[in-house]
Structures are given as structure tokens and as C-alpha cells.
Short mmCIF file of C-alpha atoms in Angstrom, two decimals:
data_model
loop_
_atom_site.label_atom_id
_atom_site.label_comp_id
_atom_site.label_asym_id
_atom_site.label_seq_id
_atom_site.Cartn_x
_atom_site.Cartn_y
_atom_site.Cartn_z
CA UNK A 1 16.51 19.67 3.49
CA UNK A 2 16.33 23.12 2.41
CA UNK A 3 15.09 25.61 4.90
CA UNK A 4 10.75 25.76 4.81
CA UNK A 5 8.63 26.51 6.71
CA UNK A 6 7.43 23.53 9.05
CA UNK A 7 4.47 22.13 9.60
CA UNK A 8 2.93 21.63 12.51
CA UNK A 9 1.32 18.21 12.84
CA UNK A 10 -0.36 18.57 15.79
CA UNK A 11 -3.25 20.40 14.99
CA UNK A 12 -7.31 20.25 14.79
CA UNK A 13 -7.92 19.59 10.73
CA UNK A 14 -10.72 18.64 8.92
CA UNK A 15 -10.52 15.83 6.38
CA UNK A 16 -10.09 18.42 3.24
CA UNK A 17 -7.35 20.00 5.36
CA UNK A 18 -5.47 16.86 5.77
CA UNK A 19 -5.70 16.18 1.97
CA UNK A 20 -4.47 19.62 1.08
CA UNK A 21 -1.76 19.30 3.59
CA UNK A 22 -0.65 16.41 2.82
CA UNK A 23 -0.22 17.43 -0.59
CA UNK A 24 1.32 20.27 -0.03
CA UNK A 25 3.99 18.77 2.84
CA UNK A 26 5.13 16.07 -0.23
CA UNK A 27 5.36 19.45 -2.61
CA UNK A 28 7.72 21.23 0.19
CA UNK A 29 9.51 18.37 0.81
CA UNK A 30 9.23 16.63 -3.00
CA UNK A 31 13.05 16.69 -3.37
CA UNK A 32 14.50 15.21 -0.19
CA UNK A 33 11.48 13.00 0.02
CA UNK A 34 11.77 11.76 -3.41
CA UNK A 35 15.91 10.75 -3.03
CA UNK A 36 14.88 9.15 0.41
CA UNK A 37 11.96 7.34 -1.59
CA UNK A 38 14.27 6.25 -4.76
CA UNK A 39 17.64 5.90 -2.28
CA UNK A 40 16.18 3.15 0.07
CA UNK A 41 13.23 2.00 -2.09
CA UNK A 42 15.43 1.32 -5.04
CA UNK A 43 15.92 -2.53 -5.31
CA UNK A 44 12.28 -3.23 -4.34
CA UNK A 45 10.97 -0.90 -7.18
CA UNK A 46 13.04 -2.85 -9.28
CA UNK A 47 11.60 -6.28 -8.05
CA UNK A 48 8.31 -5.02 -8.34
CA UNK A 49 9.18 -3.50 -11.66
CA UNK A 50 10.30 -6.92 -13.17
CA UNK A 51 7.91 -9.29 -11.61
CA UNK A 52 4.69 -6.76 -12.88
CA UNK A 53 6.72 -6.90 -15.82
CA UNK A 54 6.54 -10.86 -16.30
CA UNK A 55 3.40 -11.19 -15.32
CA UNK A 56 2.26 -8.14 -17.92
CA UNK A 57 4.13 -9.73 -20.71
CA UNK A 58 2.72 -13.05 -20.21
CA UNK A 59 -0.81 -12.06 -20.20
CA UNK A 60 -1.14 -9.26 -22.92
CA UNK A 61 1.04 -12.43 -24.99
CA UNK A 62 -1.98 -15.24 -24.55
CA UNK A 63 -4.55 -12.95 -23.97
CA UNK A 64 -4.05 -10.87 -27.16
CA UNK A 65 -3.17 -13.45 -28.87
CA UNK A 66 -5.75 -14.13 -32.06
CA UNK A 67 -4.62 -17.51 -32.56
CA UNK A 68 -4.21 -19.15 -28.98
CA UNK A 69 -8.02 -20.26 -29.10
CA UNK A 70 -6.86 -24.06 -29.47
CA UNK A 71 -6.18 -26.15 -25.82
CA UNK A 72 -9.56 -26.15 -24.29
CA UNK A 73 -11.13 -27.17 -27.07
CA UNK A 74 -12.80 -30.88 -26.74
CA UNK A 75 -12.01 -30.86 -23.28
CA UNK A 76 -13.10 -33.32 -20.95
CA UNK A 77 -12.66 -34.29 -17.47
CA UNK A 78 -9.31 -36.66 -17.95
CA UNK A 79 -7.34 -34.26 -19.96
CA UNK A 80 -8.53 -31.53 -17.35
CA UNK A 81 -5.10 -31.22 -15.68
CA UNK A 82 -2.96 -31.65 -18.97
CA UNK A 83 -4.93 -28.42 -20.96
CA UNK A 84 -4.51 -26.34 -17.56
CA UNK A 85 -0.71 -26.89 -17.60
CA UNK A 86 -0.82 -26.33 -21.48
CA UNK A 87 -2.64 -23.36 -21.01
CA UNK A 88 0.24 -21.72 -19.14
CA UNK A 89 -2.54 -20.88 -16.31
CA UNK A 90 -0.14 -22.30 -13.71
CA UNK A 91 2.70 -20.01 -15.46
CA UNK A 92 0.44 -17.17 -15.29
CA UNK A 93 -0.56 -17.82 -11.27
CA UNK A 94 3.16 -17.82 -10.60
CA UNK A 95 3.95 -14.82 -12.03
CA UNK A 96 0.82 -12.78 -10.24
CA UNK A 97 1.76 -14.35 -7.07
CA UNK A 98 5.12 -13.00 -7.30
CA UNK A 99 3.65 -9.33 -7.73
CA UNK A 100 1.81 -9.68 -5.12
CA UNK A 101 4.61 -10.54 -3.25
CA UNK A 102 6.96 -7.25 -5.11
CA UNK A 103 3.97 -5.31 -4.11
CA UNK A 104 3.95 -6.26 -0.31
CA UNK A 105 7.54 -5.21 -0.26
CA UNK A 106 7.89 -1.97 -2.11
CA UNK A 107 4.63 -1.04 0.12
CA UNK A 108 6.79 -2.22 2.83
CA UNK A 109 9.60 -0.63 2.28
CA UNK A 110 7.78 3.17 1.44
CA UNK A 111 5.39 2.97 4.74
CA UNK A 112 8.70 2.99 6.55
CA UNK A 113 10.64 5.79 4.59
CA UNK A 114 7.42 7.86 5.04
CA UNK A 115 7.34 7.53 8.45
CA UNK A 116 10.70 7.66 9.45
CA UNK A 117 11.09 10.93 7.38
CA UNK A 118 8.07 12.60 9.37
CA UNK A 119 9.94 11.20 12.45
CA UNK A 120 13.03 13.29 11.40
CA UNK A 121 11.12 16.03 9.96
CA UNK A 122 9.87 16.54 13.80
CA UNK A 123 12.92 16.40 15.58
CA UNK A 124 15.71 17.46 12.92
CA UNK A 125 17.07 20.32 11.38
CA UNK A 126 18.67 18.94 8.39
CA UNK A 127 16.93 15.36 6.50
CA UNK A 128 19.45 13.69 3.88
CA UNK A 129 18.76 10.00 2.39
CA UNK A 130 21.59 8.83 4.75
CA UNK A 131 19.78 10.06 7.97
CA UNK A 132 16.39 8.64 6.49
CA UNK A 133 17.74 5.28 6.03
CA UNK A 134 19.88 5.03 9.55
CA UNK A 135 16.14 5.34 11.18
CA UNK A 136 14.37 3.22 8.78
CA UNK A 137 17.07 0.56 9.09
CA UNK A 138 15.96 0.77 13.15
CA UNK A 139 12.77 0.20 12.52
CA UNK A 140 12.85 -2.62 9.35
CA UNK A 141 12.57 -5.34 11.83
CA UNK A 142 9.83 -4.54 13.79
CA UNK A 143 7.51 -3.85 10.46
CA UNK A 144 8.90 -6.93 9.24
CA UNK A 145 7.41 -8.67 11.60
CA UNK A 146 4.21 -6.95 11.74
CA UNK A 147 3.85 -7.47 8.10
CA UNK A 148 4.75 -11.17 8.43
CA UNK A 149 1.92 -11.28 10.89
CA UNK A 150 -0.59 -10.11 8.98
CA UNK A 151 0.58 -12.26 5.92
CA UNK A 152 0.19 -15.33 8.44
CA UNK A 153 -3.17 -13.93 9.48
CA UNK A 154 -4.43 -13.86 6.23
CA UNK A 155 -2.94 -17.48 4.90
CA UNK A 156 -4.25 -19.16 7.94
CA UNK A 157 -7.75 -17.70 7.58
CA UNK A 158 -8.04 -18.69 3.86
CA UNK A 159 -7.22 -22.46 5.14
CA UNK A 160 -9.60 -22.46 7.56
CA UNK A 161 -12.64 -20.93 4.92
CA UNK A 162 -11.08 -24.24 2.35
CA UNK A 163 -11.63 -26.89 5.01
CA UNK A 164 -15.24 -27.45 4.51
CA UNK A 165 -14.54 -27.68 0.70
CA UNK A 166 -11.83 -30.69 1.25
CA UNK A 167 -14.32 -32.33 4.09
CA UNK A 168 -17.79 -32.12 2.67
CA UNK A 169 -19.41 -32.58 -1.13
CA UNK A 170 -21.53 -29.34 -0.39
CA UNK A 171 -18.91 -27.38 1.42
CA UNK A 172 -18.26 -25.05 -1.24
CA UNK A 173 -21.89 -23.59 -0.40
CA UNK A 174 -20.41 -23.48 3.40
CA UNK A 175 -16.47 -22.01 1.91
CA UNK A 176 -18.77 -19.27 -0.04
CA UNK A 177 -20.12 -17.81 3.76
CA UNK A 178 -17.01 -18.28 5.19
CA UNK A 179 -15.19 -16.33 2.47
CA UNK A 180 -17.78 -13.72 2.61
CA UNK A 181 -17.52 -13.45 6.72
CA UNK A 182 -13.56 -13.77 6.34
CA UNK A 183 -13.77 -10.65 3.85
CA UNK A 184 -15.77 -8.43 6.35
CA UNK A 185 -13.19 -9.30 9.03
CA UNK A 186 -10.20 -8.24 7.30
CA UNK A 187 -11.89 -5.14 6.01
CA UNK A 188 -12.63 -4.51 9.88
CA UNK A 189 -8.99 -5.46 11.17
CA UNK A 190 -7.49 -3.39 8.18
CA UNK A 191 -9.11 -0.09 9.65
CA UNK A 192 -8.64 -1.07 13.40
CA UNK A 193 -4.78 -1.51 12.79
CA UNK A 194 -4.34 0.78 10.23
CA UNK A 195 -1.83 2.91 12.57
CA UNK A 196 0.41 0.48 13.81
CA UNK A 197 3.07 1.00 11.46
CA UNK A 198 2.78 4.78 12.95
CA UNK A 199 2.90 3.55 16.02
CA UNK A 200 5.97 1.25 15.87
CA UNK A 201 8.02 4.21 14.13
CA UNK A 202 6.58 7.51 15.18
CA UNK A 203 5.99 6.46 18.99
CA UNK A 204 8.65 3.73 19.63
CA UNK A 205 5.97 1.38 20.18
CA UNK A 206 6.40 -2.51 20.12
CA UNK A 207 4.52 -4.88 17.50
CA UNK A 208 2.13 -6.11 20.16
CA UNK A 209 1.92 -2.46 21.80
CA UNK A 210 1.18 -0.67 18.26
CA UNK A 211 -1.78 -3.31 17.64
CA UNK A 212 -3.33 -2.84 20.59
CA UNK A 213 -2.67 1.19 20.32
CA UNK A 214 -3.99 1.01 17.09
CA UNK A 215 -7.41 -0.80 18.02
CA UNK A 216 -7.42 2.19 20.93
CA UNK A 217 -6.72 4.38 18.93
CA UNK A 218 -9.79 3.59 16.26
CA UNK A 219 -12.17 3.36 19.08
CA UNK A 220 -15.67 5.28 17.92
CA UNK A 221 -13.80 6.88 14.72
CA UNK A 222 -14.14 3.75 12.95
CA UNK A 223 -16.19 5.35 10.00
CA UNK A 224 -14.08 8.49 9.91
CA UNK A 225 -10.84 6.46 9.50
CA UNK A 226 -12.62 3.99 6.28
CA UNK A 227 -13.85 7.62 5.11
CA UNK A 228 -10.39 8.62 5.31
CA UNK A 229 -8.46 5.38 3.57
CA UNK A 230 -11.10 5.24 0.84
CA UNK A 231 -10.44 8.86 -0.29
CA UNK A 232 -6.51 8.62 0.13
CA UNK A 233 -7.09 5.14 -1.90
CA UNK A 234 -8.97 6.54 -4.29
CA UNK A 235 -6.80 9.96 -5.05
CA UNK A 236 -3.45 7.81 -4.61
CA UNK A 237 -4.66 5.04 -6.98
CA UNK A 238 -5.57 7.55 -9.82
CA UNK A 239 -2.02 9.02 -9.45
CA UNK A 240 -0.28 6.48 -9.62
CA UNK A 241 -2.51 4.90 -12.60
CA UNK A 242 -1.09 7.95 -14.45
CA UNK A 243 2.58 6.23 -14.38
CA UNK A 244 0.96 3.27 -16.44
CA UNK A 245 -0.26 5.39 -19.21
CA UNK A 246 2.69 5.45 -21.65
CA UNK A 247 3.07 1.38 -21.69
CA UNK A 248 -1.04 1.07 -21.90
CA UNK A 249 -1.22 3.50 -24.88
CA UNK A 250 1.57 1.17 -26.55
CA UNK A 251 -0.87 -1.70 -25.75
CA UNK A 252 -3.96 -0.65 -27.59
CA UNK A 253 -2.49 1.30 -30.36
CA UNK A 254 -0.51 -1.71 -31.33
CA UNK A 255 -3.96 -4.14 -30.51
CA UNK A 256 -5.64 -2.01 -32.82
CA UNK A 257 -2.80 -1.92 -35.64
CA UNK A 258 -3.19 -5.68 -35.49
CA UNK A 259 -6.95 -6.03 -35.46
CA UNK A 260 -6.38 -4.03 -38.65
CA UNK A 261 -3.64 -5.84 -40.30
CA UNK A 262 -5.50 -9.02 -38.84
CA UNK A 263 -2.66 -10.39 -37.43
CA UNK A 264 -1.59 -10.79 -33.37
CA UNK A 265 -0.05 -7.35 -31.96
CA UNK A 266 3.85 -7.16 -32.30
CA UNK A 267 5.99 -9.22 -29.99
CA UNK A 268 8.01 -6.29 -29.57
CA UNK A 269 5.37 -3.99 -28.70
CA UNK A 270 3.70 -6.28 -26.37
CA UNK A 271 7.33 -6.35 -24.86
CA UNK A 272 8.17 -3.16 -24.42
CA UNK A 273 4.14 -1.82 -23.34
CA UNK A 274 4.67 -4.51 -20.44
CA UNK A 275 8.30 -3.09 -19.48
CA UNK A 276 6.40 0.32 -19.63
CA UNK A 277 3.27 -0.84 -17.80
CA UNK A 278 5.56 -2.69 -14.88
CA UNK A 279 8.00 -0.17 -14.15
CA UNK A 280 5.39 2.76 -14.06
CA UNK A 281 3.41 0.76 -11.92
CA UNK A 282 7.11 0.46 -9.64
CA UNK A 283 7.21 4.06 -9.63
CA UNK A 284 3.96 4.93 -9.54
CA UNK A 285 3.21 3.22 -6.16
CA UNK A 286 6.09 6.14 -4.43
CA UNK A 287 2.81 7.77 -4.61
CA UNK A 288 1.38 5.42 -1.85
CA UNK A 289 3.50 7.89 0.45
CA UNK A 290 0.89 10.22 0.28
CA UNK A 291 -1.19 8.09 2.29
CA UNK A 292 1.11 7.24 5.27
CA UNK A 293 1.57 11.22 5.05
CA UNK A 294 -2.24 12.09 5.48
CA UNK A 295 -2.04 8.96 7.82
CA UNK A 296 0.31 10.85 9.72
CA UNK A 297 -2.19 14.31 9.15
CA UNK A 298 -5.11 11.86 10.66
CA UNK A 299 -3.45 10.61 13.85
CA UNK A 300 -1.79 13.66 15.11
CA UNK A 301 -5.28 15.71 14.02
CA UNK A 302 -7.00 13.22 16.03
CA UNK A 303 -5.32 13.31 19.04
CA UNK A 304 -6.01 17.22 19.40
CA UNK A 305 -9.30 17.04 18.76
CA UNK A 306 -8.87 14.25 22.22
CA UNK A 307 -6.49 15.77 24.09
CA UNK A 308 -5.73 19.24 23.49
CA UNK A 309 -2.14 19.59 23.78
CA UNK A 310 -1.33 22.59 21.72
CA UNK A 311 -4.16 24.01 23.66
CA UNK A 312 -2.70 22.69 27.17
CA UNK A 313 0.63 23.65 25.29
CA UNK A 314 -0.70 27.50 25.16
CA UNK A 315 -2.30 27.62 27.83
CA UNK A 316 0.99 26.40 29.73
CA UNK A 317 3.28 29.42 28.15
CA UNK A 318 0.48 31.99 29.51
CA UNK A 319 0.71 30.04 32.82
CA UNK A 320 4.69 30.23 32.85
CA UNK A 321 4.59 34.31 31.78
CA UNK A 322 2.14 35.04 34.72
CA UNK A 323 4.46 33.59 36.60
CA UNK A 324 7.21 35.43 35.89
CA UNK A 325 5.28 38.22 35.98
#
């Protein structure tokens, strides 16, 4: 890491100070952070890259598609199953379930680069990729597991909100409330565990420790914290939008060529914007790591504002010089 001047986390900031600062902590450190990002982060981007890219491909090729109108025509109640399989909707699931599951990983993968280089960042002179991934490669297990967790917690609440609809002939009225009250509760547990993944990496916490440090931790900044996540989700989703633009351009101009020409947009081009759409989607989510850096920003900003310690820190040195005095 070349030599900058450091930051110094723990400090009292205001919301528009942790934005700028984190933005200007990924500008200082955009080169090291970047090969730590692409270095470790590498094969997932490329999973992510390809499945985005299949699932892309396969619905620009149905969707703008002027002569795929035929399948659901006549349909009835028999032949139900048969069009659905014909209409590749099955195909189509697959694929978007497999993003999901790219996505999970790559976001995975940069929550614990991000922290682990902050970890370093505090304690070292010197960051290289090598150094990045010897701590991240501590700390894979433990995030593993927390993200398994929540994957768990979130397949076994969807199960429970189906069971009226398998028991009952009006249960989808009662699935409908329980899908609306299951909603609200992960909205709620994603803010109150929002800084576990700090916790685990940054503080040397344990799964169950960091989840229970985390709902601490939230206690009566609940508000604040959603504040924070929807701004960071907001300015990191727009960024990383911008890595999609090239392959979406592609898209229309060559939808419009064919609405022209009347005749289905080029295989080629539908191709190749998907390719572009996937992969800058890959890359564009390294800009998630601005949020795990403002997350970073948030907790330590917090915990002056609670406990004071560069002010006990100060007022310590004064206390140590009057006593050599």
C-alpha cells in the first residue's frame, strides 16, 4: 500500500461525513483495494458473470422475441403444465435462481475482503492481495456459516407462510398476511444484524456472539442505521447500474433496428448485450464495498458518540504528561 495518510476510524461523524469518507478511503486506497477485490473475488465474479449472463440471454431471447406469441394460446386447464414447460418458464426460473445464488456469493465473498482489508488497514503498515486473502481465508468459515444461516432462516420462513396454501382452499388469503408479516420481519432482522459480518472479522467475534452484538449494537439507532443502508443502497446501486450501460445500449439500439426492419433483434446482438449486461453487473457489484466501508464509518462513528474513547484516549495522554511532570 503506498504510503497515505490514514484514517482514523474512530471518530464522531455525521452521516454526510461517513459518505464522503467512505468515498474518499476507496479513492486512497482504489489500487490495493481494487487487486484485493479482483485477486480473491475473481472466480465468483465470473460465476456471477455467467449465470446473469444465462439468465439475460434467455429472457431478452423470448421476451423480445416478435414471434414467440404462440404456446398459451387456447389454453386450458389440462394442457396447463405442458404450455408452462413449453414456455421455457421453468428454464427461465432456473437460470434466475442460479443468480441469485452467484449474487449471494460474490456479495459474500466482497463483505469479507472489505472487512478484512479495514482490519489490516488498522493494524498494518504494508496491505498486498496476499496479506488480504491470508485474513479473509481466517474468517471464510465463520461468514459461511452466518450466511448459511440466514439462507436457512429465510427458506424455512417461506415454508411456513405456504402451509396454509397446501392445507386450506382459502389459505392463499391467510399465505398473503403471512407473506406480508414475514416481509416486515426480515426487513427488521436485516437492520438488527446488519453488523455481524463486522463483528465476526473486525472484533474476532463468534457467529452467535456477532448476532447478539449486532442486535446490541442497533439498540435505539434502529432508524439511523435503515437511514444509513437506504442511502449507501441507493448511491451503490446507481454505481454499479453504470457497469450495465454498454450491454443495455446494445439491447435497445438493436430492439429498435428490428422494430424497424420488423423482424426479431439479432441473435448476435442479443448475445453479446447479455455477455455485456452480466459481466458489468459482476463487476459492477465490487462497488457493494462501499457499503461495508461506510458500514465500517457507521460502527466505529457510533461507538464514539457511546463511549468516548478518543476522548478517554486524550484525556489519558494529558493524564500520563501531568504525571511525568
Amino acid at each position: 500500500m503506498n504510503s497515505i495518510q490514514k484514517f482514523d476510524f474512530v471518530e464522531n461523524r455525521s452521516l454526510s461525513k461517513i459518505i464522503t469518507d467512505s468515498f474518499r478511503f476507496a479513492w486512497l486506497n482504489l489500487k490495493s483495494l481494487s487487486i484485493s477485490l479482483f485477486y480473491i473475488c475473481f472466480i465468483p465474479i465470473l460465476i456471477y458473470g455467467l449465470t446473469s449472463y444465462l439468465y439475460f440471454n434467455d429472457y431478452f431471447s423470448s421476451t423480445l422475441s416478435f414471434n414467440n406469441t404462440e404456446g398459451f394460446e387456447n389454453l386450458n386447464f389440462h394442457n396447463f403444465i405442458l404450455e408452462i414447460q413449453n414456455s421455457g418458464l421453468i428454464r427461465s426460473f432456473s437460470y434466475l435462481s442460479l443468480t441469485y445464488i452467484g449474487a449471494l456469493l460474490l456479495s459474500m465473498f466482497i463483505s469479507i475482503v472489505s472487512f478484512s482489508y479495514i482490519k489490516l488497514y488498522q493494524n498494518v503498515s504494508e496491505i498486498t492481495p496476499s496479506s488480504v486473502w491470508k485474513t479473509s481465508k481466517k474468517y471464510f468459515p465463520k461468514i459461511l456459516f452466518y450466511n448459511v444461516l440466514l439462507i436457512l432462516t429465510i427458506i424455512i420462513g417461506n415454508l411456513i407462510c405456504l402451509i396454509p396454501l397446501m392445507l386450506w382452499k382459502l389459505g392463499i388469503i391467510v399465505t398473503i398476511l403471512l407473506y406480508i408479516i414475514f416481509t416486515f420481519l426480515i426487513f427488521y432482522l436485516y437492520i438488527k444484524i446488519l453488523f455481524s459480518p463486522l463483528f465476526i472479522i473486525l472484533e474476532d467475534k463468534g457467529v452467535w456472539d456477532s448476532i447478539k452484538n449486532s442486535f446490541n449494537f442497533t439498540k435505539n439507532i434502529f432508524w439511523e442505521t435503515f437511514l444509513f443502508c437506504l442511502i449507501f443502497g441507493i448511491i451503490t446501486s446507481m454505481i454499479s447500474s453504470l457497469f450495465k450501460l454498454p450491454g443495455t445500449i446494445l439491447l435497445y439500439i438493436s430492439s429498435i433496428l428490428g422494430i424497424i426492419n420488423d423482424n426479431d433483434p439479432s441473435d448476435n446482438a442479443t448475445v453479446l448485450s447479455s455477455l455485456l449486461i452480466g459481466l458489468g453487473g459482476a463487476f459492477g457489484f465490487l462497488m457493494y464495498s462501499l457499503k461495508y466501508i461506510g458500514t465500517c464509518f457507521f460502527y466505529y462513528s457510533t461507538k464514539e458518540k457511546r463511549q468516548g474513547y478518543n476522548t478517554y484516549k486524550e484525556l489519558d495522554k494529558i493524564g500520563v504528561y501531568e504525571a511525568e511532570v
